[in-house]
CSV table of C-alpha atoms and ligand atoms in Angstrom, one decimal:
chain,number,residue,atom,x,y,z
X,1181,MET,CA,-27.9,-62.3,77.3
X,1182,ILE,CA,-27.3,-65.4,79.8
X,1183,ASP,CA,-24.2,-67.7,79.7
X,1184,ALA,CA,-21.8,-69.8,81.1
X,1185,SER,CA,-20.0,-66.9,83.1
X,1186,THR,CA,-23.4,-65.0,84.2
X,1187,ARG,CA,-23.5,-64.3,88.0
X,1188,LEU,CA,-26.6,-64.4,90.4
X,1189,ILE,CA,-27.4,-62.2,92.5
X,1190,ALA,CA,-29.8,-63.3,95.2
X,1191,LEU,CA,-32.7,-61.8,97.8
X,1192,ILE,CA,-33.7,-63.8,100.3
X,1193,GLY,CA,-36.6,-62.9,102.8
X,1194,HIS,CA,-40.4,-64.1,104.1
X,1195,PRO,CA,-42.0,-62.8,101.7
X,1196,VAL,CA,-40.7,-61.8,98.7
X,1197,GLU,CA,-43.0,-62.3,96.9
X,1198,HIS,CA,-43.7,-57.6,95.8
X,1199,SER,CA,-39.6,-56.5,96.2
X,1200,LEU,CA,-39.0,-53.7,93.6
X,1201,SER,CA,-35.6,-55.3,94.4
X,1202,PRO,CA,-35.2,-57.3,91.6
X,1203,ARG,CA,-36.9,-56.1,88.2
X,1204,MET,CA,-34.2,-52.1,89.1
X,1205,HIS,CA,-31.3,-54.7,90.2
X,1206,ASN,CA,-32.1,-57.0,86.8
X,1207,VAL,CA,-32.4,-53.1,84.9
X,1208,ILE,CA,-29.2,-52.0,86.5
X,1209,TYR,CA,-27.4,-55.0,85.0
X,1210,ARG,CA,-28.8,-54.6,81.9
X,1211,HIS,CA,-27.6,-51.2,80.8
X,1212,MET,CA,-24.3,-51.0,82.9
X,1213,ASP,CA,-23.1,-54.6,81.0
X,1214,ILE,CA,-23.0,-56.7,83.9
X,1215,ASN,CA,-23.4,-60.1,83.3
X,1216,GLY,CA,-25.2,-60.9,86.2
X,1217,VAL,CA,-29.0,-62.2,87.6
X,1218,TYR,CA,-31.3,-60.2,90.6
X,1219,MET,CA,-33.2,-63.4,91.9
X,1220,ALA,CA,-35.8,-62.7,95.2
X,1221,PHE,CA,-36.3,-66.7,96.7
X,1222,ASP,CA,-38.2,-66.9,99.6
X,1223,VAL,CA,-36.8,-68.7,102.8
X,1224,LEU,CA,-38.9,-69.9,105.7
X,1225,PRO,CA,-36.5,-68.7,109.1
X,1226,GLU,CA,-35.9,-72.3,109.7
X,1227,ASN,CA,-34.1,-72.5,106.6
X,1228,VAL,CA,-31.9,-69.3,106.5
X,1229,GLY,CA,-29.1,-71.6,107.1
X,1230,GLN,CA,-28.8,-74.1,104.3
X,1231,ALA,CA,-29.5,-71.3,102.4
X,1232,VAL,CA,-26.2,-69.7,103.1
X,1233,HIS,CA,-24.3,-73.2,102.8
X,1234,GLY,CA,-26.0,-73.9,98.9
X,1235,PHE,CA,-24.8,-70.0,97.9
X,1236,ARG,CA,-21.4,-70.9,99.1
X,1237,ALA,CA,-21.2,-74.4,97.7
X,1238,LEU,CA,-22.7,-72.4,94.3
X,1239,GLN,CA,-20.1,-69.8,94.8
X,1240,ILE,CA,-22.5,-66.9,94.4
X,1241,ARG,CA,-21.2,-63.4,93.8
X,1242,GLY,CA,-23.9,-61.9,96.9
X,1243,PHE,CA,-27.1,-62.0,98.1
X,1244,ASN,CA,-29.6,-59.2,99.6
X,1245,VAL,CA,-31.4,-59.7,103.3
X,1246,THR,CA,-33.8,-58.5,103.7
X,1247,VAL,CA,-37.4,-59.0,106.6
X,1248,PRO,CA,-37.3,-61.0,108.3
X,1249,HIS,CA,-34.4,-62.1,107.7
X,1250,LYS,CA,-31.6,-60.0,108.6
X,1251,GLN,CA,-31.2,-60.9,112.0
X,1252,ALA,CA,-31.2,-64.1,111.5
X,1253,VAL,CA,-28.1,-64.9,109.1
X,1254,MET,CA,-25.2,-62.6,110.8
X,1255,PRO,CA,-24.2,-66.6,112.1
X,1256,TYR,CA,-23.7,-68.0,109.0
X,1257,LEU,CA,-21.3,-65.0,108.3
X,1258,ASP,CA,-17.6,-64.7,108.1
X,1259,ALA,CA,-17.0,-61.7,109.3
X,1260,THR,CA,-19.6,-58.2,109.6
X,1261,ASP,CA,-18.4,-54.6,109.3
X,1262,ARG,CA,-18.6,-52.4,111.8
X,1263,THR,CA,-21.8,-49.9,110.8
X,1264,ALA,CA,-23.9,-53.7,110.3
X,1265,SER,CA,-22.4,-55.4,114.0
X,1266,VAL,CA,-23.6,-51.7,115.7
X,1267,ILE,CA,-26.9,-52.5,113.6
X,1268,GLY,CA,-27.0,-55.8,114.2
X,1269,ALA,CA,-28.3,-56.5,111.1
X,1270,VAL,CA,-27.2,-57.0,107.3
X,1271,ASN,CA,-28.7,-56.5,104.5
X,1272,THR,CA,-26.5,-57.1,101.2
X,1273,VAL,CA,-23.8,-60.1,101.6
X,1274,VAL,CA,-20.3,-60.6,99.1
X,1275,ASN,CA,-19.2,-63.7,98.8
X,1276,ASP,CA,-14.4,-62.9,97.8
X,1277,SER,CA,-13.4,-66.2,97.5
X,1278,GLY,CA,-15.5,-68.0,99.7
X,1279,VAL,CA,-15.2,-65.6,102.7
X,1280,LEU,CA,-19.1,-64.4,103.1
X,1281,THR,CA,-18.5,-60.7,104.3
X,1282,GLY,CA,-22.0,-59.0,106.3
X,1283,TYR,CA,-22.8,-55.3,105.2
X,1284,ASN,CA,-26.0,-52.9,105.8
X,1285,THR,CA,-26.4,-50.7,103.0
X,1286,ASP,CA,-29.4,-49.6,104.7
X,1287,SER,CA,-27.4,-47.9,106.7
X,1288,SER,CA,-25.2,-46.1,104.6
X,1289,GLY,CA,-27.4,-45.9,102.0
X,1290,PHE,CA,-29.5,-43.3,103.8
X,1291,MET,CA,-26.9,-41.3,104.6
X,1292,ARG,CA,-25.8,-41.4,100.5
X,1293,SER,CA,-29.4,-40.7,99.7
X,1294,LEU,CA,-29.0,-37.7,102.0
X,1295,GLU,CA,-26.1,-36.4,100.6
X,1296,TYR,CA,-27.4,-36.6,96.9
X,1297,ARG,CA,-29.9,-34.7,97.8
X,1298,GLY,CA,-27.9,-32.0,99.7
X,1299,ILE,CA,-29.3,-32.7,103.3
X,1300,ASP,CA,-25.7,-32.3,105.8
X,1301,VAL,CA,-27.5,-33.4,109.2
X,1302,ARG,CA,-24.6,-32.5,111.3
X,1303,GLY,CA,-24.4,-31.1,114.6
X,1304,ARG,CA,-28.6,-30.7,113.4
X,1305,ASP,CA,-31.8,-32.0,115.7
X,1306,VAL,CA,-33.6,-35.3,113.2
X,1307,LEU,CA,-36.8,-36.6,115.2
X,1308,LEU,CA,-37.4,-39.9,113.9
X,1309,LEU,CA,-40.6,-41.5,114.5
X,1310,GLY,CA,-40.2,-45.7,115.1
X,1311,ALA,CA,-37.8,-48.0,117.1
X,1312,GLY,CA,-37.5,-51.1,114.8
X,1313,GLY,CA,-36.0,-52.6,112.4
X,1314,ALA,CA,-35.9,-49.5,110.5
X,1315,ALA,CA,-35.7,-47.0,112.9
X,1316,ARG,CA,-31.9,-48.5,114.2
X,1317,ALA,CA,-30.8,-48.6,110.4
X,1318,VAL,CA,-31.1,-44.8,110.2
X,1319,ALA,CA,-30.3,-43.6,114.2
X,1320,THR,CA,-26.3,-45.4,113.7
X,1321,ALA,CA,-26.3,-43.8,110.7
X,1322,LEU,CA,-27.0,-40.7,112.4
X,1323,ALA,CA,-25.7,-40.6,115.5
X,1324,MET,CA,-22.4,-42.2,113.3
X,1325,HIS,CA,-22.3,-39.0,111.5
X,1326,GLY,CA,-22.1,-36.0,114.0
X,1327,ALA,CA,-26.4,-35.4,114.2
X,1328,GLY,CA,-26.6,-32.8,116.2
X,1329,ARG,CA,-29.3,-34.3,118.8
X,1330,VAL,CA,-30.8,-37.3,117.3
X,1331,THR,CA,-35.1,-38.2,119.1
X,1332,ILE,CA,-36.2,-41.2,118.8
X,1333,ALA,CA,-39.7,-41.1,119.1
X,1334,ASN,CA,-42.6,-44.4,119.3
X,1335,ARG,CA,-45.4,-45.0,120.3
X,1336,THR,CA,-44.3,-48.1,122.5
X,1337,PRO,CA,-42.0,-45.1,124.6
X,1338,ASP,CA,-39.5,-49.0,126.3
X,1339,LYS,CA,-38.4,-49.1,122.6
X,1340,ALA,CA,-37.4,-46.4,122.7
X,1341,ALA,CA,-35.7,-45.5,125.1
X,1342,ALA,CA,-33.7,-49.1,124.5
X,1343,LEU,CA,-32.4,-48.4,120.8
X,1344,ALA,CA,-31.3,-44.8,122.3
X,1345,ASP,CA,-29.8,-46.6,124.6
X,1346,ASP,CA,-27.9,-48.9,122.4
X,1347,ILE,CA,-27.0,-46.2,120.3
X,1348,ASN,CA,-25.3,-44.4,123.0
X,1349,ASN,CA,-23.9,-46.9,124.2
X,1350,TYR,CA,-22.4,-48.3,120.7
X,1351,VAL,CA,-21.4,-44.3,119.2
X,1352,GLY,CA,-19.8,-43.5,123.2
X,1353,GLY,CA,-21.6,-40.9,124.0
X,1354,SER,CA,-25.6,-39.0,124.4
X,1355,VAL,CA,-26.3,-38.2,120.9
X,1356,CYS,CA,-29.5,-40.2,120.7
X,1357,SER,CA,-32.7,-40.3,123.4
X,1358,GLY,CA,-36.3,-41.9,123.8
X,1359,ALA,CA,-39.9,-40.5,123.8
X,1360,PRO,CA,-42.9,-41.4,123.2
X,1361,LEU,CA,-45.0,-40.6,119.7
X,1362,SER,CA,-47.5,-38.9,121.7
X,1363,ASP,CA,-45.2,-36.1,123.6
X,1364,ILE,CA,-43.5,-35.0,120.3
X,1365,GLY,CA,-44.8,-32.1,120.1
X,1366,SER,CA,-42.9,-30.6,122.7
X,1367,ILE,CA,-39.7,-31.2,121.0
X,1368,SER,CA,-38.7,-28.5,120.1
X,1369,CYS,CA,-38.6,-27.8,116.3
X,1370,PRO,CA,-35.9,-30.1,114.3
X,1371,TYR,CA,-34.1,-29.9,111.2
X,1372,MET,CA,-35.2,-33.2,109.7
X,1373,LEU,CA,-38.1,-35.5,110.9
X,1374,VAL,CA,-37.8,-38.9,110.1
X,1375,ASN,CA,-40.9,-41.7,109.9
X,1376,ALA,CA,-39.4,-45.3,110.3
X,1377,THR,CA,-43.1,-46.4,111.4
X,1378,SER,CA,-45.0,-48.1,109.3
X,1379,ALA,CA,-48.4,-45.6,109.4
X,1380,GLY,CA,-49.6,-44.0,106.1
X,1381,MET,CA,-48.0,-47.4,104.6
X,1382,TRP,CA,-50.2,-48.7,101.2
X,1383,PRO,CA,-53.3,-50.1,102.5
X,1384,HIS,CA,-53.0,-48.0,106.0
X,1385,VAL,CA,-52.9,-44.6,103.6
X,1386,GLU,CA,-55.2,-42.2,105.8
X,1387,SER,CA,-52.7,-43.0,109.0
X,1388,CYS,CA,-50.5,-40.7,109.4
X,1389,PRO,CA,-47.8,-41.2,112.9
X,1390,LEU,CA,-47.8,-37.1,113.5
X,1391,PRO,CA,-50.5,-36.2,116.7
X,1392,ALA,CA,-53.1,-34.3,114.6
X,1393,ASP,CA,-52.1,-31.0,116.3
X,1394,TYR,CA,-47.9,-31.0,115.6
X,1395,ASP,CA,-46.7,-28.2,114.2
X,1396,LEU,CA,-44.5,-29.2,110.7
X,1397,SER,CA,-43.2,-25.3,110.6
X,1398,GLY,CA,-39.7,-25.3,110.3
X,1399,VAL,CA,-39.0,-29.1,109.2
X,1400,ALA,CA,-36.6,-28.4,106.7
X,1401,VAL,CA,-36.3,-32.1,105.2
X,1402,ALA,CA,-39.1,-35.1,106.0
X,1403,TYR,CA,-38.0,-38.0,105.0
X,1404,ASP,CA,-40.8,-41.3,105.0
X,1405,LEU,CA,-39.5,-43.8,104.4
X,1406,ILE,CA,-41.5,-45.8,103.1
X,1407,TYR,CA,-42.6,-45.7,99.4
X,1408,ASN,CA,-45.9,-47.0,98.3
X,1409,PRO,CA,-47.8,-44.7,98.5
X,1410,GLU,CA,-45.0,-42.2,97.3
X,1411,ARG,CA,-47.0,-39.9,99.1
X,1412,THR,CA,-48.0,-40.5,101.7
X,1413,LEU,CA,-50.1,-38.2,104.4
X,1414,LEU,CA,-47.4,-37.1,106.3
X,1415,LEU,CA,-45.1,-36.8,103.5
X,1416,LYS,CA,-48.6,-33.8,102.0
X,1417,LYS,CA,-48.8,-31.9,105.3
X,1418,ALA,CA,-44.9,-31.6,105.1
X,1419,GLU,CA,-44.9,-30.0,101.8
X,1420,GLU,CA,-48.1,-28.4,103.0
X,1421,HIS,CA,-45.8,-26.7,105.5
X,1422,GLY,CA,-43.1,-26.3,102.5
X,1423,CYS,CA,-40.3,-29.1,104.4
X,1424,MET,CA,-38.3,-30.5,101.5
X,1425,PRO,CA,-40.3,-33.5,101.2
X,1426,VAL,CA,-38.3,-37.3,100.6
X,1427,ASN,CA,-39.9,-40.6,100.0
X,1428,GLY,CA,-39.1,-44.1,101.0
X,1429,LEU,CA,-37.9,-44.7,97.1
X,1430,ASP,CA,-34.8,-43.3,98.1
X,1431,MET,CA,-33.7,-45.0,100.3
X,1432,LEU,CA,-34.3,-48.3,98.8
X,1433,ILE,CA,-32.2,-47.2,95.2
X,1434,TRP,CA,-29.7,-45.5,97.0
X,1435,GLN,CA,-29.3,-49.2,99.5
X,1436,ALA,CA,-28.6,-51.1,96.6
X,1437,ILE,CA,-26.5,-48.6,94.6
X,1438,GLU,CA,-23.8,-49.1,97.8
X,1439,ALA,CA,-24.7,-53.0,97.3
X,1440,ILE,CA,-23.7,-53.0,93.8
X,1441,GLY,CA,-20.8,-51.3,94.3
X,1442,ILE,CA,-19.6,-53.9,96.9
X,1443,TRP,CA,-20.2,-56.5,95.5
X,1444,PHE,CA,-19.4,-55.5,91.5
X,1445,ASP,CA,-16.5,-52.3,92.2
X,1446,ILE,CA,-19.4,-49.8,90.1
X,1447,GLU,CA,-21.2,-46.6,90.5
X,1448,VAL,CA,-24.6,-46.8,89.1
X,1449,LYS,CA,-26.3,-43.0,88.7
X,1450,TYR,CA,-29.3,-42.5,91.1
X,1451,GLU,CA,-32.0,-42.1,87.7
X,1452,LEU,CA,-31.0,-45.1,85.9
X,1453,ALA,CA,-32.2,-47.0,89.7
X,1454,LEU,CA,-35.4,-44.8,89.6
X,1455,LYS,CA,-36.0,-45.9,86.0
X,1456,GLY,CA,-35.8,-49.3,87.0
X,1457,ILE,CA,-37.7,-49.5,89.9
X,1458,LYS,CA,-40.3,-48.2,87.3
X,1459,ASN,CA,-39.9,-50.5,85.1
X,1460,ILE,CA,-39.0,-47.9,82.6
X,1461,GLU,CA,-36.7,-49.9,79.7
X,1462,ASN,CA,-37.1,-47.7,76.5
X,1463,PHE,CA,-33.6,-44.5,77.5
X,1464,SER,CA,-30.5,-43.7,76.8
L,1250,LIG,P1,-39.1,-52.4,110.0
L,1250,LIG,O1,-38.3,-53.2,110.2
L,1250,LIG,O2,-39.9,-51.6,108.8
L,1250,LIG,O3,-39.0,-51.2,111.2
L,1250,LIG,P2,-41.0,-52.9,112.4
L,1250,LIG,O4,-39.1,-53.4,113.5
L,1250,LIG,O5,-41.4,-53.2,113.2
L,1250,LIG,O6,-41.1,-52.7,111.2
L,1250,LIG,O7,-41.1,-52.4,113.6
L,1250,LIG,C1,-42.2,-50.8,113.7
L,1250,LIG,C2,-42.9,-49.8,114.4
L,1250,LIG,O8,-43.8,-48.9,113.5
L,1250,LIG,C3,-42.6,-49.3,115.7
L,1250,LIG,O9,-41.7,-48.4,115.6
L,1250,LIG,C4,-44.5,-49.2,115.6
L,1250,LIG,O10,-44.1,-48.9,116.8
L,1250,LIG,P3,-44.6,-50.4,118.6
L,1250,LIG,O11,-42.9,-50.4,118.5
L,1250,LIG,O12,-45.5,-49.7,119.2
L,1250,LIG,O13,-45.3,-51.4,117.5
L,1250,LIG,C5,-44.8,-48.4,114.4
L,1250,LIG,N1,-45.6,-48.0,113.7
L,1250,LIG,C6,-46.3,-49.2,113.8
L,1250,LIG,N2,-47.8,-49.0,113.3
L,1250,LIG,C7,-47.4,-48.0,113.6
L,1250,LIG,C8,-48.5,-46.7,114.2
L,1250,LIG,N3,-50.2,-46.8,113.9
L,1250,LIG,N4,-48.5,-45.6,114.7
L,1250,LIG,C9,-47.3,-45.2,115.3
L,1250,LIG,N5,-46.4,-46.1,115.6
L,1250,LIG,C10,-46.7,-46.6,114.9
């Protein structure tokens, strides 16, 4: 029941109407006896600062930040943890007695999702498709957690090369390299393939970022950050070749679990978060 002690957790983005986070969080809060509500707010880019000032004034416990505000929110915070600074994007903010600290739980959530499925990338080669915001969070996580070689392949190759340089500079070393997406056939078979492009996302479900002749045999894990549809064309092809398929619901779930851990210091079970996303209320 909502009462005078109920704590508000917010999401800001633009747009936010299709976000799955409110229902996932609210189901989790109910089942974990957290006296909180999670509300989504569509905030225009020019109002991000005002929104954060308002959250300070209201002394809310925390908020999530989604596209397109993950960079823009940073100047309004008091502190940023190291991973979020390296990535240059924040998706979770906690308010500790008026001090707002930003985190990137997309990145930590991605690593938790691998751990949960027993996928160990240490020393192993990864082929990452895409060079946008999602790719940056994933590539940073992989480089910081000891992946062998991370090849970032993008339709616009300059962006892949720039992202690889950025991450190499931050983490020290040369674990990342950039490549044109059209050239990935010549890259030796990776342990894990990650799709961080939007190719294949609803409604473009017939689209696949892989060249038609790309050989998936030998790839152990295919991770598509897309969750709508749950099985992209890329994941269907990967499954046919015996790869372990992982879809974007995992990253969505684990970034939320990580955020709830930061705000409320509790550990949520994966299954509960999944049921929240699927809007399943009646379970024990
Ligand atoms: P996000 O924040 O989700 O990462 P983004 O920053 O807009 O979104 O990045 C989208 C990524 O998907 C980019 O790497 C983009 O490639 P370009 O840099 O060449 O634009 C990639 N992308 C989008 N549509 C694609 C398609 N049809 N085929 C291949 N890559 C595509």
